Amino acid sequence: MTELEKCMAGELYNCHDEIFLQYKKQAKELLDIYNRLTYDQKEEKKGILHKLFGGIGTNVSVGAPFLCDYGCNIITGSNVSINMNCSSIDCNQIKIGNNVMIASNVQIYTATHPVELAERLTPDWTPESGKHFCQVYALPVEIGDGCWIGGGVIILPGIKIGAGSVIGAGSWGTALGLLLCNNGHDVTICSENEKEIKSLKEHREHLTKLPGVRLPDEMKFTCDVRGSLSGQDILVMAKASPYVRTTCKKYAADIPDGQLIVNVAKGVEADTLMTMSQIIEEEVPGANVVVLSGPSHAEEVGRGLPTTIVVGAHDRESALYVQNVFMSPVFRVYTSPDITGIELGGALKNVIALAAGTADGLGYGDNTKAALITRGIAEIARLGTAMGAHAETFYGLSGIGDLIVTCASVHSRNRKAGYLIGQGRTMQQAMDEVQMIVEG
């Protein structure tokens, strides 16, 4: 195989091969001219784009300055707008659909270096050659029809930006839908609650759970859950944990085999002691289930405050795919193979948070809360490892991280319920006042 064939096949190739250097030289010459043209020189710009890109539709505009490595691997549909200061490492194909808007300062990468240093160098490399880190992998990027890519977004190799449905229109489902929409994905929020969907459509805001957070016009809302399950790249399961099984059982026949489902519900089923991913896999046996968890209150994610979280999957490819889909400048996603540990950390911390809230309601101090948190994570870790989880998971984001934020935050429904109980309310009175599911 030639180096170019290796590149397009996603295999390790030498990016300093003569063919790549030739394409790069041609692209640089065209871009030097393009980026000096004025706004009014539209026909000249159009002519250069037709020479630069490997394929281009009608009504395509690219703001200057624009940078790319080769240009010939960029293929666009019609009605595409790329704003200024965008750049691409287009070693492999970048396919952009119709009716796409890409905001300023977006970076698209199709190439990445191998992890091992030895793999980055060609076999004939010597210190005198000066060709450091020649060997790279390249994977194509696809941006589907009707997508909007927000400013400053970084798109990593192999990403396909397309359609996704979020099942559940509560605070967490809506906040994640907003995040995905801002990342440029086509998002549909599904809920059987007609009143809630009608309000979201009319006000473009979740008035009760995310007040003040504006939802983009590009986000879609529907009560037709069944009709929204096919043709989606990702389904996000954002139902409260007591309703995950009934939801999966109801719609299992409508979910295609191999469908990627990202579960964000936290809890353990009372009757079976199964985690949420185990329930989904039992009810939808053909699904590829991934979990997303960590210290992440919807109220802060919706406002775009910096957040870190972890994704767990049975295979590395699925974990990396979901990581890239959710990753943004303010939402950092790590990966882990320990699905059991991630889910147990996210579920069991609610029990400790109830106790921490109760201590606050009783008027106990920080010493008491610190004792509950530290001894709580020790108990969670012992139980988790006995159930097959990795001990280190409980000292990461989905363990101690989620425990701290749930025990200390004013947004925590479990802490609030515990606080009210500590103040003298009954369990039912506390749950009625919180007005959300208290998993602990």
Short mmCIF file of C-alpha atoms in Angstrom, two decimals, residues 63-351:
data_model
loop_
_atom_site.label_atom_id
_atom_site.label_comp_id
_atom_site.label_asym_id
_atom_site.label_seq_id
_atom_site.Cartn_x
_atom_site.Cartn_y
_atom_site.Cartn_z
CA GLY A 63 -14.49 33.30 6.47
CA ALA A 64 -10.88 34.43 6.46
CA PRO A 65 -8.47 33.59 7.84
CA PHE A 66 -9.01 29.90 7.14
CA LEU A 67 -6.32 27.22 7.45
CA CYS A 68 -6.13 23.60 6.32
CA ASP A 69 -3.35 21.14 5.54
CA TYR A 70 -4.43 19.82 2.14
CA GLY A 71 -7.91 21.06 1.25
CA CYS A 72 -8.55 18.24 -1.23
CA ASN A 73 -9.99 16.08 1.56
CA ILE A 74 -12.67 18.66 2.47
CA ILE A 75 -16.04 17.97 0.81
CA THR A 76 -19.05 20.20 1.48
CA GLY A 77 -22.74 20.14 0.63
CA SER A 78 -24.79 23.23 -0.17
CA ASN A 79 -25.71 26.18 2.07
CA VAL A 80 -22.62 25.84 4.26
CA SER A 81 -21.19 28.72 6.28
CA ILE A 82 -17.76 28.45 7.91
CA ASN A 83 -16.89 31.52 9.97
CA MET A 84 -13.47 33.11 10.49
CA ASN A 85 -10.47 31.60 12.30
CA CYS A 86 -11.47 28.00 11.62
CA SER A 87 -8.82 25.40 10.84
CA SER A 88 -8.53 21.74 9.94
CA ILE A 89 -5.95 18.98 9.94
CA ASP A 90 -7.54 17.28 6.94
CA CYS A 91 -5.26 14.29 6.38
CA ASN A 92 -8.36 12.16 5.96
CA GLN A 93 -11.75 13.19 4.62
CA ILE A 94 -13.86 15.91 6.25
CA LYS A 95 -17.40 15.60 4.92
CA ILE A 96 -19.78 18.48 5.66
CA GLY A 97 -23.47 18.07 4.83
CA ASN A 98 -26.09 20.54 3.65
CA ASN A 99 -27.40 23.51 5.65
CA VAL A 100 -24.48 23.51 8.08
CA MET A 101 -23.22 26.49 10.09
CA ILE A 102 -19.77 26.36 11.69
CA ALA A 103 -19.04 29.25 14.08
CA SER A 104 -15.68 30.97 14.60
CA ASN A 105 -12.55 29.34 16.03
CA VAL A 106 -13.61 25.74 15.34
CA GLN A 107 -10.80 23.21 14.93
CA ILE A 108 -11.31 19.91 13.09
CA TYR A 109 -8.69 17.16 13.42
CA THR A 110 -8.55 13.96 11.39
CA ALA A 111 -5.03 12.92 12.48
CA THR A 112 -3.51 11.88 15.79
CA HIS A 113 -0.12 10.58 16.92
CA PRO A 114 0.21 7.04 18.36
CA VAL A 115 0.52 6.87 22.15
CA GLU A 116 3.86 5.04 22.09
CA LEU A 117 6.81 7.30 21.18
CA ALA A 118 8.54 4.54 19.20
CA GLU A 119 5.54 4.24 16.88
CA ARG A 120 5.68 7.93 15.99
CA LEU A 121 9.03 7.61 14.19
CA THR A 122 9.64 6.03 10.79
CA PRO A 123 11.90 2.94 10.77
CA ASP A 124 14.70 4.89 9.06
CA TRP A 125 14.52 7.84 11.47
CA THR A 126 17.79 9.33 12.72
CA PRO A 127 18.38 12.39 14.92
CA GLU A 128 19.93 14.14 11.91
CA SER A 129 16.87 13.67 9.68
CA GLY A 130 14.89 16.39 11.46
CA LYS A 131 11.63 14.60 10.63
CA HIS A 132 10.30 14.13 14.13
CA PHE A 133 6.98 12.39 14.79
CA CYS A 134 6.28 11.43 11.16
CA GLN A 135 3.97 8.50 11.83
CA VAL A 136 0.30 9.33 12.47
CA TYR A 137 -3.17 7.83 12.21
CA ALA A 138 -5.96 9.58 10.32
CA LEU A 139 -9.70 8.99 10.64
CA PRO A 140 -12.48 10.76 8.72
CA VAL A 141 -14.85 13.33 10.25
CA GLU A 142 -18.47 13.71 9.18
CA ILE A 143 -20.79 16.63 9.98
CA GLY A 144 -24.38 15.75 9.07
CA ASP A 145 -27.09 17.84 7.43
CA GLY A 146 -28.56 20.71 9.43
CA CYS A 147 -25.84 20.79 12.10
CA TRP A 148 -24.70 23.91 13.92
CA ILE A 149 -21.18 23.85 15.41
CA GLY A 150 -20.67 26.35 18.23
CA GLY A 151 -17.66 28.66 18.48
CA GLY A 152 -14.42 27.24 19.84
CA VAL A 153 -15.46 23.60 19.44
CA ILE A 154 -12.70 21.03 18.81
CA ILE A 155 -13.74 18.05 16.66
CA LEU A 156 -11.49 15.01 17.07
CA PRO A 157 -10.59 12.25 14.55
CA GLY A 158 -13.30 9.74 13.69
CA ILE A 159 -16.20 11.84 14.93
CA LYS A 160 -19.55 11.70 13.17
CA ILE A 161 -21.78 14.59 14.21
CA GLY A 162 -25.34 13.58 13.52
CA ALA A 163 -28.63 12.90 15.22
CA GLY A 164 -29.34 11.96 18.81
CA SER A 165 -32.39 11.64 21.06
CA VAL A 166 -32.51 12.34 24.78
CA ILE A 167 -35.22 10.31 26.53
CA GLY A 168 -36.40 12.36 29.49
CA ALA A 169 -37.08 16.09 29.68
CA GLY A 170 -36.06 16.66 33.29
CA SER A 171 -33.25 18.95 34.38
CA TRP A 172 -30.42 16.50 33.55
CA GLY A 173 -31.82 15.39 30.21
CA THR A 174 -32.44 18.99 29.16
CA ALA A 175 -28.98 20.16 30.30
CA LEU A 176 -27.26 17.34 28.39
CA GLY A 177 -29.41 18.04 25.34
CA LEU A 178 -28.27 21.66 25.47
CA LEU A 179 -24.63 20.57 25.76
CA LEU A 180 -24.94 18.26 22.74
CA CYS A 181 -26.75 20.92 20.74
CA ASN A 182 -23.98 23.44 21.49
CA ASN A 183 -21.49 20.80 20.33
CA GLY A 184 -23.20 20.85 16.94
CA HIS A 185 -25.37 17.74 17.17
CA ASP A 186 -28.96 17.37 16.00
CA VAL A 187 -30.83 16.86 19.31
CA THR A 188 -34.39 15.76 20.05
CA ILE A 189 -35.73 15.77 23.63
CA CYS A 190 -38.42 13.08 24.07
CA SER A 191 -40.95 12.89 26.89
CA GLU A 192 -44.47 11.51 27.34
CA ASN A 193 -45.28 14.51 29.53
CA GLU A 194 -47.26 16.63 27.06
CA LYS A 195 -47.48 19.61 29.40
CA GLU A 196 -43.70 19.68 29.86
CA ILE A 197 -42.97 19.36 26.13
CA LYS A 198 -45.50 22.09 25.29
CA SER A 199 -43.83 24.44 27.80
CA LEU A 200 -40.35 23.70 26.40
CA LYS A 201 -41.54 24.45 22.87
CA GLU A 202 -43.29 27.68 23.82
CA HIS A 203 -40.73 29.16 26.21
CA ARG A 204 -37.45 27.56 24.98
CA GLU A 205 -36.63 27.19 28.67
CA HIS A 206 -37.28 24.64 31.42
CA LEU A 207 -39.14 27.06 33.68
CA THR A 208 -39.21 24.89 36.81
CA LYS A 209 -35.88 23.02 36.71
CA LEU A 210 -33.49 25.17 34.65
CA PRO A 211 -34.92 28.70 34.91
CA GLY A 212 -32.98 31.33 33.00
CA VAL A 213 -31.22 28.80 30.73
CA ARG A 214 -32.15 29.54 27.12
CA LEU A 215 -32.60 26.50 24.86
CA PRO A 216 -31.51 26.99 21.22
CA ASP A 217 -34.02 27.05 18.40
CA GLU A 218 -32.17 24.07 16.89
CA MET A 219 -33.24 21.79 19.78
CA LYS A 220 -36.37 19.77 19.02
CA PHE A 221 -38.96 18.56 21.54
CA THR A 222 -41.53 15.80 21.06
CA CYS A 223 -43.98 13.56 22.89
CA ASP A 224 -43.59 10.95 20.13
CA VAL A 225 -40.94 8.92 21.92
CA ARG A 226 -41.49 5.83 19.77
CA GLY A 227 -41.08 7.79 16.53
CA SER A 228 -37.81 9.35 17.74
CA LEU A 229 -35.91 6.16 18.52
CA SER A 230 -34.87 5.04 15.05
CA GLY A 231 -32.15 6.61 12.92
CA GLN A 232 -30.28 8.08 15.91
CA ASP A 233 -26.53 7.82 16.46
CA ILE A 234 -27.01 7.98 20.24
CA LEU A 235 -29.92 7.60 22.66
CA VAL A 236 -29.39 9.25 26.05
CA MET A 237 -31.41 7.58 28.83
CA ALA A 238 -32.15 10.43 31.24
CA LYS A 239 -35.19 9.02 33.03
CA ALA A 240 -35.14 8.93 36.84
CA SER A 241 -33.89 5.55 38.03
CA PRO A 242 -37.30 4.17 39.24
CA TYR A 243 -38.64 4.52 35.67
CA VAL A 244 -35.73 3.14 33.64
CA ARG A 245 -37.05 -0.43 33.48
CA THR A 246 -40.63 0.50 32.56
CA THR A 247 -39.37 2.90 29.88
CA CYS A 248 -37.04 0.30 28.35
CA LYS A 249 -39.70 -2.41 28.48
CA LYS A 250 -42.22 -0.15 26.73
CA TYR A 251 -39.94 0.91 23.87
CA ALA A 252 -37.55 -2.06 23.51
CA ALA A 253 -39.13 -3.22 20.26
CA ASP A 254 -38.57 0.22 18.69
CA ILE A 255 -34.83 0.39 19.49
CA PRO A 256 -32.61 -1.00 16.69
CA ASP A 257 -30.08 -3.76 17.43
CA GLY A 258 -26.65 -2.33 18.16
CA GLN A 259 -28.10 1.04 19.21
CA LEU A 260 -25.68 3.04 21.37
CA ILE A 261 -27.50 4.02 24.59
CA VAL A 262 -25.81 6.39 27.04
CA ASN A 263 -27.31 5.94 30.49
CA VAL A 264 -27.10 8.97 32.79
CA ALA A 265 -29.58 7.79 35.45
CA LYS A 266 -28.09 6.97 38.86
CA GLY A 267 -29.48 4.32 41.19
CA VAL A 268 -29.89 0.66 42.07
CA GLU A 269 -33.21 -1.11 41.53
CA ALA A 270 -34.74 -1.88 44.92
CA ASP A 271 -36.20 -5.32 44.13
CA THR A 272 -33.33 -6.77 42.07
CA LEU A 273 -30.31 -4.71 43.22
CA MET A 274 -29.41 -4.29 39.53
CA THR A 275 -27.68 -1.17 38.24
CA MET A 276 -29.27 0.93 35.51
CA SER A 277 -27.04 -0.42 32.74
CA GLN A 278 -27.86 -3.99 33.76
CA ILE A 279 -31.57 -3.17 33.56
CA ILE A 280 -31.20 -1.63 30.09
CA GLU A 281 -29.17 -4.60 28.85
CA GLU A 282 -31.79 -7.01 30.21
CA GLU A 283 -34.74 -5.17 28.64
CA VAL A 284 -32.97 -4.14 25.39
CA PRO A 285 -30.54 -7.05 24.85
CA GLY A 286 -29.29 -5.80 21.47
CA ALA A 287 -28.18 -2.39 22.77
CA ASN A 288 -24.62 -1.17 23.29
CA VAL A 289 -24.93 0.44 26.73
CA VAL A 290 -22.50 3.09 27.97
CA VAL A 291 -22.68 5.00 31.27
CA LEU A 292 -21.91 8.67 31.92
CA SER A 293 -21.49 9.82 35.53
CA GLY A 294 -19.61 12.15 37.84
CA PRO A 295 -19.96 15.41 39.82
CA SER A 296 -22.31 17.20 37.47
CA HIS A 297 -25.37 19.10 38.65
CA ALA A 298 -27.71 19.93 35.78
CA GLU A 299 -28.09 23.50 36.99
CA GLU A 300 -24.38 24.17 36.42
CA VAL A 301 -23.99 22.16 33.21
CA GLY A 302 -26.94 24.08 31.77
CA ARG A 303 -25.20 27.38 32.57
CA GLY A 304 -21.97 26.23 30.92
CA LEU A 305 -19.89 26.06 34.12
CA PRO A 306 -16.74 23.89 33.92
CA THR A 307 -17.53 20.24 34.65
CA THR A 308 -15.62 16.95 34.55
CA ILE A 309 -17.24 13.55 34.15
CA VAL A 310 -16.37 9.96 33.25
CA VAL A 311 -17.75 7.57 30.62
CA GLY A 312 -17.65 3.81 31.10
CA ALA A 313 -18.10 1.25 28.33
CA HIS A 314 -17.52 -2.43 27.58
CA ASP A 315 -15.16 -1.52 24.72
CA ARG A 316 -12.67 1.29 24.24
CA GLU A 317 -14.09 2.34 20.87
CA SER A 318 -17.52 3.13 22.34
CA ALA A 319 -15.98 5.00 25.28
CA LEU A 320 -13.84 7.17 22.99
CA TYR A 321 -16.78 7.83 20.67
CA VAL A 322 -19.03 9.06 23.51
CA GLN A 323 -16.12 11.03 25.00
CA ASN A 324 -15.69 12.93 21.74
CA VAL A 325 -19.42 13.53 21.30
CA PHE A 326 -19.87 15.07 24.77
CA MET A 327 -16.49 16.78 25.14
CA SER A 328 -16.51 20.59 24.98
CA PRO A 329 -14.34 23.46 26.25
CA VAL A 330 -16.36 23.44 29.51
CA PHE A 331 -17.28 19.73 29.75
CA ARG A 332 -14.28 17.43 30.06
CA VAL A 333 -14.91 13.70 29.70
CA TYR A 334 -12.59 10.92 30.91
CA THR A 335 -12.94 7.22 30.06
CA SER A 336 -12.92 4.03 32.13
CA PRO A 337 -13.68 0.34 31.55
CA ASP A 338 -15.17 0.02 35.07
CA ILE A 339 -18.91 0.36 34.41
CA THR A 340 -19.80 -1.34 37.70
CA GLY A 341 -17.65 1.00 39.79
CA ILE A 342 -18.93 4.12 37.99
CA GLU A 343 -22.57 3.16 38.54
CA LEU A 344 -22.16 2.08 42.16
CA GLY A 345 -20.32 5.28 43.03
CA GLY A 346 -23.10 7.35 41.46
CA ALA A 347 -25.86 5.41 43.25
CA LEU A 348 -24.45 4.78 46.72
CA LYS A 349 -23.28 8.36 47.27
CA ASN A 350 -26.96 9.36 47.49
CA VAL A 351 -27.32 7.44 50.77
#
